[in-house]
Amino acid sequence: MGSRSSRGASRGSAETEKASGFEAMGLSHTMLTALAQAGYLEPTPIQAGLIPKAMEGVDVMGQAKTGTGKTAAFAIPILEGLEMQKRPPGPQAIVLVPTRELAVQVRDEFIKLAAGRKARIVAVYGGKPLRHQADQLRRGVDVVIGTPGRLLDHLGRRTLRLDSIGWAVLDEADRMLDIGFRPDIEKILRRLPASRQTMLFSATLPPPVVRLARRYMRDPLTLDYSPGDITVDTIDQYYFTVDPERKFDLLLRLLKREDPRQAIIFCRTRRGTEKLGQRLARRLSQVAAIHGDLLQRTRDRVMARFREGKIRYLVATDVVGRGIDVTRISHIINYDIPEFCDDYVHRVGRTGRMGAEGVAFTFVTPEEGNQLTRIEMRINRLLKRDEIPGFEAFTEPEAIREEPAPESKPVFGRRQRRYRRAL
Ligand code: ADP
Ligand code: MG
């Protein structure tokens, strides 16, 4: 770790300080103990800004780079506010997340921070039998975390009630909208008590998210911790120009050169992910693929093994890769350039967690020059060109021949020059 790692939660130095930021927030002794056990010595900037506001009961909309501790930012105020003496019949807090993996991850973070209190925390998500989750819900739950579709299933079967909800959280709101959860989210939000507090989180705040927030939140306070540069700046970001049929060989060479501790290799489609996973597994060990066509059981097992470090190369689709937090990830490889710019931000955000250093490589075929430019405009930063001799693309990227960029930023001129040099 270099000097840049002093950003965010400073790990080593905080031990010598007296009152930590968390202590100054008026948190309970139980919570401070749980935080210490979790190794959270200092709040991250979004935690420092958001927790006091959330504890006042204000609706908040938090935008921050990935890996900056948004989960604890909403989990801490909720856990501190739960009524534990006279518990209402239904859950007191509901958290909506876009994917099954995130449901599990958010639940685990809640459980970690709930150390020392008897909060009942349940995750519900598709791919697991409804029955078992229904039993868990019936036995009593204080915080329910789930994907919108599955939460609606439980509502429909009346195994979940929402009349005692005091907090609603929309995590990764932009992603939930992207993958078509909007009608489901609105159905759930409409059924929540009006008196609830709502918190919305997103690494990016595109207009549809803001509209949703306006409609279902009360004068939300926006806390924006992603000024300008929305990707984590401890991540070095490179691209390669490569012909499509040479991508696989380039990947092998790159992995050999980089020798990653752990890497996620992103592909655009489920089929492509499966195929690349199989192909890679014939050449390297500790390879697995994860995508939406796999059984939930398999997905859970792959994620667990990845977290344990037993899988070194994880080939994944965007949906599954989103929000994954594994601190050992040193490399992100965009084998297929992401279709949407925001996906780039999220993919790359899987590394460089909590100030650790990471590196991201994006493979760009000659037809994809424009997409790369769009990404660079979105993150307001140029990717550096990398090269492995013998793997340069031989055809000219189309971006050069096409019309100028919508808003002609200087970045585009430099892009063109760099492409020319590459050819
Ligand atoms: P985000 O939702 O913003 O992408 P996460 O909530 O997944 O980020 O947190 C990223 C990582 O940082 C997790 O491993 C979490 O345990 C850790 N973390 C969160 N808050 C702190 C803190 N205050 N100090 C140290 N680590 C933290
Ligand atoms: Mg998150």
Short mmCIF file of C-alpha atoms and ligand atoms in Angstrom, two decimals:
data_model
loop_
_atom_site.label_atom_id
_atom_site.label_comp_id
_atom_site.label_asym_id
_atom_site.label_seq_id
_atom_site.Cartn_x
_atom_site.Cartn_y
_atom_site.Cartn_z
CA MET A 1 0.00 0.00 0.00
CA GLY A 2 1.30 3.43 -0.89
CA SER A 3 0.73 6.76 0.78
CA ARG A 4 -2.56 7.11 -1.05
CA SER A 5 -4.05 4.47 1.20
CA SER A 6 -4.42 7.09 3.92
CA ARG A 7 -7.68 8.09 2.27
CA GLY A 8 -10.95 6.74 3.60
CA ALA A 9 -10.71 4.69 6.73
CA SER A 10 -7.21 5.07 8.04
CA ARG A 11 -6.40 1.77 9.56
CA GLY A 12 -3.13 1.82 11.41
CA SER A 13 -2.89 5.32 12.81
CA ALA A 14 -6.29 5.53 14.48
CA GLU A 15 -5.25 3.37 17.42
CA THR A 16 -3.26 6.21 18.87
CA GLU A 17 -6.10 8.69 18.68
CA LYS A 18 -8.36 9.14 21.68
CA ALA A 19 -11.98 9.76 20.69
CA SER A 20 -12.66 8.22 17.34
CA GLY A 21 -15.19 9.66 14.96
CA PHE A 22 -17.60 6.88 15.84
CA GLU A 23 -17.42 7.77 19.52
CA ALA A 24 -18.25 11.37 18.76
CA MET A 25 -21.49 10.26 17.07
CA GLY A 26 -23.19 9.28 20.31
CA LEU A 27 -23.45 5.61 19.37
CA SER A 28 -24.29 3.03 21.99
CA HIS A 29 -21.61 1.11 23.80
CA THR A 30 -22.85 -2.06 22.10
CA MET A 31 -22.35 -0.49 18.69
CA LEU A 32 -18.91 0.88 19.52
CA THR A 33 -17.87 -2.58 20.64
CA ALA A 34 -19.23 -4.16 17.47
CA LEU A 35 -17.36 -1.59 15.38
CA ALA A 36 -14.14 -2.25 17.23
CA GLN A 37 -14.59 -6.00 16.72
CA ALA A 38 -15.19 -5.41 13.03
CA GLY A 39 -11.95 -3.43 12.91
CA TYR A 40 -13.72 -0.22 11.92
CA LEU A 41 -11.61 2.34 13.69
CA GLU A 42 -12.68 5.47 11.88
CA PRO A 43 -15.83 6.27 9.92
CA THR A 44 -15.40 6.64 6.19
CA PRO A 45 -16.43 10.07 4.87
CA ILE A 46 -19.91 8.96 3.89
CA GLN A 47 -20.39 7.31 7.26
CA ALA A 48 -19.26 10.45 9.06
CA GLY A 49 -21.65 12.57 7.02
CA LEU A 50 -24.62 10.28 6.88
CA ILE A 51 -24.92 8.50 10.21
CA PRO A 52 -25.66 11.62 12.32
CA LYS A 53 -28.25 12.81 9.78
CA ALA A 54 -29.89 9.42 9.52
CA MET A 55 -30.09 9.20 13.30
CA GLU A 56 -32.02 12.48 13.29
CA GLY A 57 -34.61 10.76 11.13
CA VAL A 58 -33.96 12.71 7.95
CA ASP A 59 -34.43 11.00 4.56
CA VAL A 60 -31.07 10.75 2.85
CA MET A 61 -29.79 10.06 -0.59
CA GLY A 62 -26.15 9.02 -0.47
CA GLN A 63 -23.88 9.00 -3.45
CA ALA A 64 -20.38 7.72 -2.94
CA LYS A 65 -17.74 5.75 -4.74
CA THR A 66 -17.97 2.00 -4.41
CA GLY A 67 -16.14 0.48 -1.50
CA THR A 68 -16.58 3.43 0.80
CA GLY A 69 -18.71 1.72 3.42
CA LYS A 70 -22.23 2.65 2.40
CA THR A 71 -23.66 -0.51 3.95
CA ALA A 72 -22.55 0.39 7.46
CA ALA A 73 -23.68 3.97 6.84
CA PHE A 74 -27.27 2.76 6.76
CA ALA A 75 -26.94 -0.34 8.96
CA ILE A 76 -25.59 1.56 11.98
CA PRO A 77 -28.49 4.04 12.33
CA ILE A 78 -31.03 1.28 11.75
CA LEU A 79 -29.53 -1.08 14.31
CA GLU A 80 -29.28 1.76 16.82
CA GLY A 81 -32.92 2.64 16.31
CA LEU A 82 -34.50 -0.83 16.39
CA GLU A 83 -37.12 -1.33 19.05
CA MET A 84 -35.96 -4.41 20.91
CA GLN A 85 -38.15 -4.38 24.03
CA LYS A 86 -41.62 -4.33 22.57
CA ARG A 87 -40.96 -5.66 19.13
CA PRO A 88 -43.69 -5.06 16.58
CA PRO A 89 -45.16 -8.10 14.81
CA GLY A 90 -43.41 -7.43 11.51
CA PRO A 91 -39.95 -6.26 10.45
CA GLN A 92 -38.88 -2.75 11.38
CA ALA A 93 -36.51 -2.22 8.50
CA ILE A 94 -36.45 -3.33 4.87
CA VAL A 95 -33.47 -3.15 2.53
CA LEU A 96 -33.92 -3.58 -1.22
CA VAL A 97 -30.91 -4.76 -3.20
CA PRO A 98 -30.53 -5.69 -6.86
CA THR A 99 -28.86 -9.09 -6.61
CA ARG A 100 -28.85 -12.22 -4.51
CA GLU A 101 -25.17 -11.90 -3.74
CA LEU A 102 -25.69 -8.41 -2.40
CA ALA A 103 -28.57 -9.58 -0.25
CA VAL A 104 -26.21 -12.05 1.41
CA GLN A 105 -23.42 -9.52 1.73
CA VAL A 106 -25.61 -6.80 3.23
CA ARG A 107 -27.13 -9.33 5.64
CA ASP A 108 -23.67 -10.40 6.77
CA GLU A 109 -22.63 -6.79 7.33
CA PHE A 110 -25.76 -6.22 9.43
CA ILE A 111 -25.05 -9.36 11.44
CA LYS A 112 -21.49 -8.26 12.05
CA LEU A 113 -22.56 -4.83 13.25
CA ALA A 114 -25.40 -6.30 15.33
CA ALA A 115 -22.91 -8.12 17.58
CA GLY A 116 -24.08 -7.94 21.17
CA ARG A 117 -27.76 -7.36 20.38
CA LYS A 118 -30.47 -9.82 19.54
CA ALA A 119 -31.55 -8.37 16.25
CA ARG A 120 -33.08 -10.88 13.86
CA ILE A 121 -31.78 -10.29 10.36
CA VAL A 122 -33.02 -12.24 7.38
CA ALA A 123 -32.15 -12.16 3.70
CA VAL A 124 -34.72 -13.29 1.14
CA TYR A 125 -33.83 -13.77 -2.49
CA GLY A 126 -34.75 -15.85 -5.49
CA GLY A 127 -33.28 -19.23 -6.24
CA LYS A 128 -33.84 -20.48 -2.69
CA PRO A 129 -37.05 -22.21 -1.66
CA LEU A 130 -39.75 -19.78 -0.55
CA ARG A 131 -40.78 -22.14 2.22
CA HIS A 132 -37.60 -21.93 4.29
CA GLN A 133 -37.51 -18.14 4.05
CA ALA A 134 -41.20 -17.99 4.90
CA ASP A 135 -40.53 -20.01 8.05
CA GLN A 136 -37.73 -17.66 9.01
CA LEU A 137 -39.98 -14.65 8.47
CA ARG A 138 -42.77 -16.22 10.49
CA ARG A 139 -40.45 -16.85 13.41
CA GLY A 140 -39.91 -13.09 13.60
CA VAL A 141 -37.57 -10.68 11.92
CA ASP A 142 -36.37 -7.16 12.67
CA VAL A 143 -34.48 -6.40 9.47
CA VAL A 144 -35.34 -7.98 6.15
CA ILE A 145 -33.00 -7.66 3.19
CA GLY A 146 -34.05 -8.84 -0.22
CA THR A 147 -34.37 -8.52 -3.94
CA PRO A 148 -37.58 -6.75 -4.96
CA GLY A 149 -39.08 -9.75 -6.79
CA ARG A 150 -38.68 -12.11 -3.90
CA LEU A 151 -39.91 -9.58 -1.36
CA LEU A 152 -43.06 -9.22 -3.44
CA ASP A 153 -43.50 -12.99 -3.52
CA HIS A 154 -43.49 -13.02 0.25
CA LEU A 155 -45.88 -10.09 0.42
CA GLY A 156 -48.23 -11.91 -1.93
CA ARG A 157 -48.16 -15.00 0.28
CA ARG A 158 -48.59 -12.83 3.35
CA THR A 159 -45.45 -14.23 4.93
CA LEU A 160 -44.12 -10.68 5.03
CA ARG A 161 -45.91 -7.66 6.41
CA LEU A 162 -44.82 -4.09 6.06
CA ASP A 163 -47.01 -2.23 8.51
CA SER A 164 -44.30 -1.81 11.12
CA ILE A 165 -41.52 -0.67 8.80
CA GLY A 166 -39.71 2.35 10.18
CA TRP A 167 -36.79 2.34 7.73
CA ALA A 168 -36.59 1.55 4.04
CA VAL A 169 -33.29 1.40 2.20
CA LEU A 170 -32.74 1.26 -1.54
CA ASP A 171 -29.20 0.06 -2.06
CA GLU A 172 -27.60 0.35 -5.50
CA ALA A 173 -30.73 2.14 -6.66
CA ASP A 174 -29.40 2.85 -10.14
CA ARG A 175 -28.71 -0.80 -10.70
CA MET A 176 -32.12 -1.89 -9.51
CA LEU A 177 -33.67 0.43 -12.06
CA ASP A 178 -31.31 -0.77 -14.79
CA ILE A 179 -32.37 -4.34 -14.37
CA GLY A 180 -36.02 -3.56 -14.53
CA PHE A 181 -37.02 -3.60 -10.87
CA ARG A 182 -38.79 -0.28 -11.08
CA PRO A 183 -42.40 -1.60 -10.97
CA ASP A 184 -41.53 -3.99 -8.15
CA ILE A 185 -39.77 -1.29 -6.16
CA GLU A 186 -42.69 1.07 -6.52
CA LYS A 187 -45.16 -1.63 -5.48
CA ILE A 188 -43.18 -2.17 -2.29
CA LEU A 189 -42.63 1.51 -1.56
CA ARG A 190 -46.33 2.26 -1.95
CA ARG A 191 -47.17 -0.26 0.73
CA LEU A 192 -44.81 1.10 3.35
CA PRO A 193 -46.10 3.25 6.20
CA ALA A 194 -45.86 6.94 5.31
CA SER A 195 -44.07 7.64 8.57
CA ARG A 196 -41.01 5.61 7.57
CA GLN A 197 -37.56 7.01 6.99
CA THR A 198 -36.14 6.28 3.53
CA MET A 199 -32.48 6.07 2.57
CA LEU A 200 -31.28 5.64 -0.97
CA PHE A 201 -27.76 4.72 -2.04
CA SER A 202 -26.10 4.66 -5.36
CA ALA A 203 -22.64 5.08 -6.78
CA THR A 204 -24.24 7.17 -9.51
CA LEU A 205 -27.41 9.30 -9.45
CA PRO A 206 -28.89 9.35 -12.96
CA PRO A 207 -32.23 11.16 -13.51
CA PRO A 208 -34.49 8.08 -13.11
CA VAL A 209 -33.07 7.52 -9.64
CA VAL A 210 -33.61 11.13 -8.69
CA ARG A 211 -37.22 10.94 -9.93
CA LEU A 212 -37.85 7.83 -7.89
CA ALA A 213 -36.38 9.53 -4.85
CA ARG A 214 -38.51 12.63 -5.31
CA ARG A 215 -41.64 10.58 -5.50
CA TYR A 216 -41.06 8.36 -2.50
CA MET A 217 -38.91 10.36 -0.14
CA ARG A 218 -39.58 13.32 2.11
CA ASP A 219 -37.28 16.25 1.30
CA PRO A 220 -34.29 13.98 0.98
CA LEU A 221 -30.96 15.38 1.93
CA THR A 222 -28.42 14.57 -0.76
CA LEU A 223 -24.97 13.67 0.43
CA ASP A 224 -22.59 13.51 -2.47
CA TYR A 225 -19.19 12.06 -1.78
CA SER A 226 -18.19 11.49 -5.36
CA PRO A 227 -17.05 14.88 -6.58
CA GLY A 228 -16.11 14.69 -10.23
CA ASP A 229 -13.88 11.71 -10.19
CA ILE A 230 -16.22 8.83 -9.58
CA THR A 231 -13.85 5.94 -9.77
CA VAL A 232 -11.61 5.24 -6.86
CA ASP A 233 -8.31 6.96 -7.41
CA THR A 234 -6.20 4.18 -5.97
CA ILE A 235 -7.07 2.16 -9.07
CA ASP A 236 -4.78 2.30 -12.06
CA GLN A 237 -6.86 2.00 -15.18
CA TYR A 238 -5.55 0.76 -18.52
CA TYR A 239 -6.94 -0.35 -21.83
CA PHE A 240 -5.71 -2.61 -24.59
CA THR A 241 -6.77 -2.42 -28.19
CA VAL A 242 -7.20 -5.97 -29.42
CA ASP A 243 -8.91 -7.83 -32.22
CA PRO A 244 -11.83 -9.90 -30.93
CA GLU A 245 -10.32 -13.25 -31.89
CA ARG A 246 -7.12 -12.51 -29.98
CA LYS A 247 -8.74 -11.54 -26.71
CA PHE A 248 -8.31 -14.94 -25.13
CA ASP A 249 -4.60 -15.15 -25.83
CA LEU A 250 -4.17 -11.60 -24.62
CA LEU A 251 -5.96 -12.53 -21.41
CA LEU A 252 -3.62 -15.45 -20.81
CA ARG A 253 -0.58 -13.30 -21.42
CA LEU A 254 -1.87 -10.52 -19.23
CA LEU A 255 -2.65 -12.86 -16.35
CA LYS A 256 0.82 -14.31 -16.63
CA ARG A 257 2.41 -10.86 -16.62
CA GLU A 258 0.29 -9.48 -13.80
CA ASP A 259 0.13 -12.55 -11.57
CA PRO A 260 -2.99 -11.24 -9.76
CA ARG A 261 -3.74 -12.10 -6.17
CA GLN A 262 -7.40 -12.36 -7.13
CA ALA A 263 -9.11 -11.13 -10.27
CA ILE A 264 -12.59 -10.72 -11.65
CA ILE A 265 -12.87 -11.04 -15.40
CA PHE A 266 -16.07 -9.42 -16.66
CA CYS A 267 -17.96 -10.57 -19.72
CA ARG A 268 -21.10 -9.13 -21.17
CA THR A 269 -23.34 -12.19 -21.50
CA ARG A 270 -24.11 -15.25 -19.46
CA ARG A 271 -23.12 -17.55 -22.29
CA GLY A 272 -19.91 -15.68 -22.93
CA THR A 273 -19.10 -15.87 -19.22
CA GLU A 274 -19.71 -19.61 -19.09
CA LYS A 275 -17.66 -20.23 -22.20
CA LEU A 276 -14.75 -18.11 -21.11
CA GLY A 277 -14.81 -19.74 -17.67
CA GLN A 278 -14.54 -23.18 -19.23
CA ARG A 279 -11.85 -22.14 -21.65
CA LEU A 280 -9.79 -20.50 -18.95
CA ALA A 281 -10.20 -23.46 -16.62
CA ARG A 282 -8.49 -25.65 -19.21
CA ARG A 283 -5.43 -23.42 -19.03
CA LEU A 284 -5.27 -22.27 -15.41
CA SER A 285 -6.28 -23.57 -12.01
CA GLN A 286 -8.54 -21.88 -9.45
CA VAL A 287 -10.95 -20.61 -12.10
CA ALA A 288 -14.72 -20.34 -11.73
CA ALA A 289 -17.56 -18.61 -13.53
CA ILE A 290 -20.59 -16.96 -11.99
CA HIS A 291 -23.67 -15.74 -13.84
CA GLY A 292 -27.42 -15.74 -13.64
CA ASP A 293 -27.95 -19.10 -15.37
CA LEU A 294 -26.32 -21.03 -12.55
CA LEU A 295 -28.29 -22.54 -9.70
CA GLN A 296 -28.37 -20.32 -6.67
CA ARG A 297 -26.65 -23.05 -4.71
CA THR A 298 -23.76 -23.00 -7.15
CA ARG A 299 -23.57 -19.22 -7.11
CA ASP A 300 -23.41 -19.17 -3.32
CA ARG A 301 -20.69 -21.80 -3.30
CA VAL A 302 -18.62 -19.98 -5.91
CA MET A 303 -18.90 -16.70 -3.99
CA ALA A 304 -17.95 -18.36 -0.73
CA ARG A 305 -14.90 -19.97 -2.31
CA PHE A 306 -13.93 -16.69 -3.93
CA ARG A 307 -14.18 -14.91 -0.57
CA GLU A 308 -12.03 -17.60 1.03
CA GLY A 309 -9.41 -17.03 -1.64
CA LYS A 310 -9.79 -20.54 -3.04
CA ILE A 311 -10.81 -19.17 -6.41
CA ARG A 312 -8.29 -16.88 -7.97
CA TYR A 313 -9.93 -16.03 -11.28
CA LEU A 314 -13.65 -15.33 -11.25
CA VAL A 315 -15.31 -14.86 -14.63
CA ALA A 316 -18.54 -12.91 -14.07
CA THR A 317 -21.40 -10.98 -15.60
CA ASP A 318 -22.22 -7.46 -14.44
CA VAL A 319 -25.30 -8.43 -12.49
CA VAL A 320 -23.40 -10.84 -10.31
CA GLY A 321 -20.25 -8.75 -10.10
CA ARG A 322 -22.06 -5.70 -8.82
CA GLY A 323 -21.34 -4.68 -5.26
CA ILE A 324 -19.12 -7.67 -4.51
CA ASP A 325 -16.72 -6.80 -1.76
CA VAL A 326 -13.66 -8.97 -1.54
CA THR A 327 -10.68 -7.00 -0.34
CA ARG A 328 -8.14 -9.32 -1.90
CA ILE A 329 -9.24 -8.50 -5.43
CA SER A 330 -6.19 -6.93 -7.04
CA HIS A 331 -7.26 -7.00 -10.70
CA ILE A 332 -10.35 -6.26 -12.71
CA ILE A 333 -10.30 -7.27 -16.34
CA ASN A 334 -13.03 -6.08 -18.65
CA TYR A 335 -12.75 -8.86 -21.20
CA ASP A 336 -15.79 -7.33 -22.85
CA ILE A 337 -16.05 -3.58 -22.57
CA PRO A 338 -19.16 -2.78 -20.48
CA GLU A 339 -22.23 -1.74 -22.39
CA PHE A 340 -23.09 1.06 -19.98
CA CYS A 341 -20.64 3.56 -18.55
CA ASP A 342 -22.00 3.13 -15.06
CA ASP A 343 -21.22 -0.56 -15.25
CA TYR A 344 -17.62 0.39 -15.84
CA VAL A 345 -17.62 2.37 -12.61
CA HIS A 346 -19.12 -0.53 -10.71
CA ARG A 347 -16.91 -3.20 -12.21
CA VAL A 348 -13.74 -1.28 -11.51
CA GLY A 349 -15.02 -0.50 -8.02
CA ARG A 350 -14.65 -4.17 -7.13
CA THR A 351 -10.96 -3.52 -6.57
CA GLY A 352 -9.27 -0.70 -4.68
CA ARG A 353 -11.61 -1.36 -1.75
CA MET A 354 -11.04 0.80 1.30
CA GLY A 355 -7.93 2.45 -0.04
CA ALA A 356 -6.22 -0.76 -1.15
CA GLU A 357 -4.53 -0.51 -4.50
CA GLY A 358 -5.93 -2.16 -7.56
CA VAL A 359 -5.57 -2.20 -11.28
CA ALA A 360 -8.15 -2.47 -14.03
CA PHE A 361 -7.67 -3.46 -17.67
CA THR A 362 -10.26 -3.01 -20.39
CA PHE A 363 -10.09 -4.84 -23.70
CA VAL A 364 -11.26 -2.64 -26.55
CA THR A 365 -11.82 -4.01 -30.02
CA PRO A 366 -11.49 -1.73 -33.02
CA GLU A 367 -15.26 -1.25 -33.20
CA GLU A 368 -15.47 -0.17 -29.59
CA GLY A 369 -13.46 3.04 -29.63
CA ASN A 370 -16.55 5.16 -29.04
CA GLN A 371 -17.52 3.15 -26.00
CA LEU A 372 -14.13 3.69 -24.48
CA THR A 373 -14.45 7.41 -25.10
CA ARG A 374 -17.85 7.49 -23.45
CA ILE A 375 -16.42 5.77 -20.41
CA GLU A 376 -13.57 8.24 -20.22
CA MET A 377 -15.97 11.15 -20.41
CA ARG A 378 -18.11 9.59 -17.72
CA ILE A 379 -15.24 9.13 -15.31
CA ASN A 380 -13.58 12.33 -16.47
CA ARG A 381 -10.29 10.60 -16.78
CA LEU A 382 -8.25 8.98 -19.51
CA LEU A 383 -7.39 5.34 -19.34
CA LYS A 384 -3.74 4.66 -19.99
CA ARG A 385 -2.84 2.59 -22.98
CA ASP A 386 -1.14 -0.70 -22.30
CA GLU A 387 0.40 -3.05 -24.76
CA ILE A 388 1.75 -6.54 -24.99
CA PRO A 389 3.85 -6.90 -28.11
CA GLY A 390 2.13 -8.95 -30.79
CA PHE A 391 -1.38 -8.21 -29.54
CA GLU A 392 -2.10 -4.79 -31.01
CA ALA A 393 -5.31 -4.50 -32.99
CA PHE A 394 -4.63 -4.20 -36.68
CA THR A 395 -7.79 -2.55 -37.84
CA GLU A 396 -8.37 1.08 -37.25
CA PRO A 397 -10.85 1.86 -34.45
CA GLU A 398 -14.03 3.26 -35.89
CA ALA A 399 -14.17 6.05 -33.38
CA ILE A 400 -11.66 7.93 -35.44
CA ARG A 401 -13.71 7.91 -38.57
CA GLU A 402 -17.02 8.70 -36.95
CA GLU A 403 -18.55 12.03 -36.08
CA PRO A 404 -16.88 14.05 -33.32
CA ALA A 405 -17.87 13.47 -29.73
CA PRO A 406 -21.21 14.95 -28.64
CA GLU A 407 -19.56 17.53 -26.45
CA SER A 408 -16.11 17.91 -27.87
CA LYS A 409 -13.97 17.62 -24.84
CA PRO A 410 -10.20 17.73 -25.22
CA VAL A 411 -10.15 14.11 -24.17
CA PHE A 412 -11.35 13.11 -27.59
CA GLY A 413 -8.49 14.66 -29.49
CA ARG A 414 -6.05 12.89 -27.27
CA ARG A 415 -7.91 9.67 -27.71
CA GLN A 416 -7.53 9.93 -31.47
CA ARG A 417 -3.86 10.61 -31.25
CA ARG A 418 -3.39 7.68 -28.97
CA TYR A 419 -5.22 5.36 -31.31
CA ARG A 420 -3.08 6.49 -34.19
CA ARG A 421 0.00 5.75 -32.19
CA ALA A 422 -1.41 2.34 -31.43
CA LEU A 423 -1.80 1.40 -35.04
P1 ADP B 1 -19.99 0.24 -0.65
O1 ADP B 1 -21.40 -0.23 -0.37
O2 ADP B 1 -19.83 1.73 -0.48
O3 ADP B 1 -19.49 -0.22 -1.99
P2 ADP B 1 -19.28 -1.58 1.48
O4 ADP B 1 -20.35 -1.21 2.44
O5 ADP B 1 -19.46 -2.85 0.71
O6 ADP B 1 -19.03 -0.39 0.45
O7 ADP B 1 -17.91 -1.59 2.31
C1 ADP B 1 -16.67 -1.87 1.72
C2 ADP B 1 -15.73 -2.55 2.71
O8 ADP B 1 -15.31 -1.65 3.69
C3 ADP B 1 -16.34 -3.71 3.47
O9 ADP B 1 -15.37 -4.75 3.51
C4 ADP B 1 -16.56 -3.18 4.86
O10 ADP B 1 -16.48 -4.22 5.82
C5 ADP B 1 -15.46 -2.19 5.00
N1 ADP B 1 -15.73 -1.04 5.88
C6 ADP B 1 -16.87 -0.32 5.95
N2 ADP B 1 -16.75 0.70 6.83
C7 ADP B 1 -15.50 0.64 7.33
C8 ADP B 1 -14.76 1.43 8.28
N3 ADP B 1 -15.31 2.48 8.87
N4 ADP B 1 -13.48 1.05 8.54
C9 ADP B 1 -12.93 -0.02 7.93
N5 ADP B 1 -13.56 -0.80 7.03
C10 ADP B 1 -14.83 -0.47 6.72
MG MG B 2 -22.79 -1.29 -1.35
#
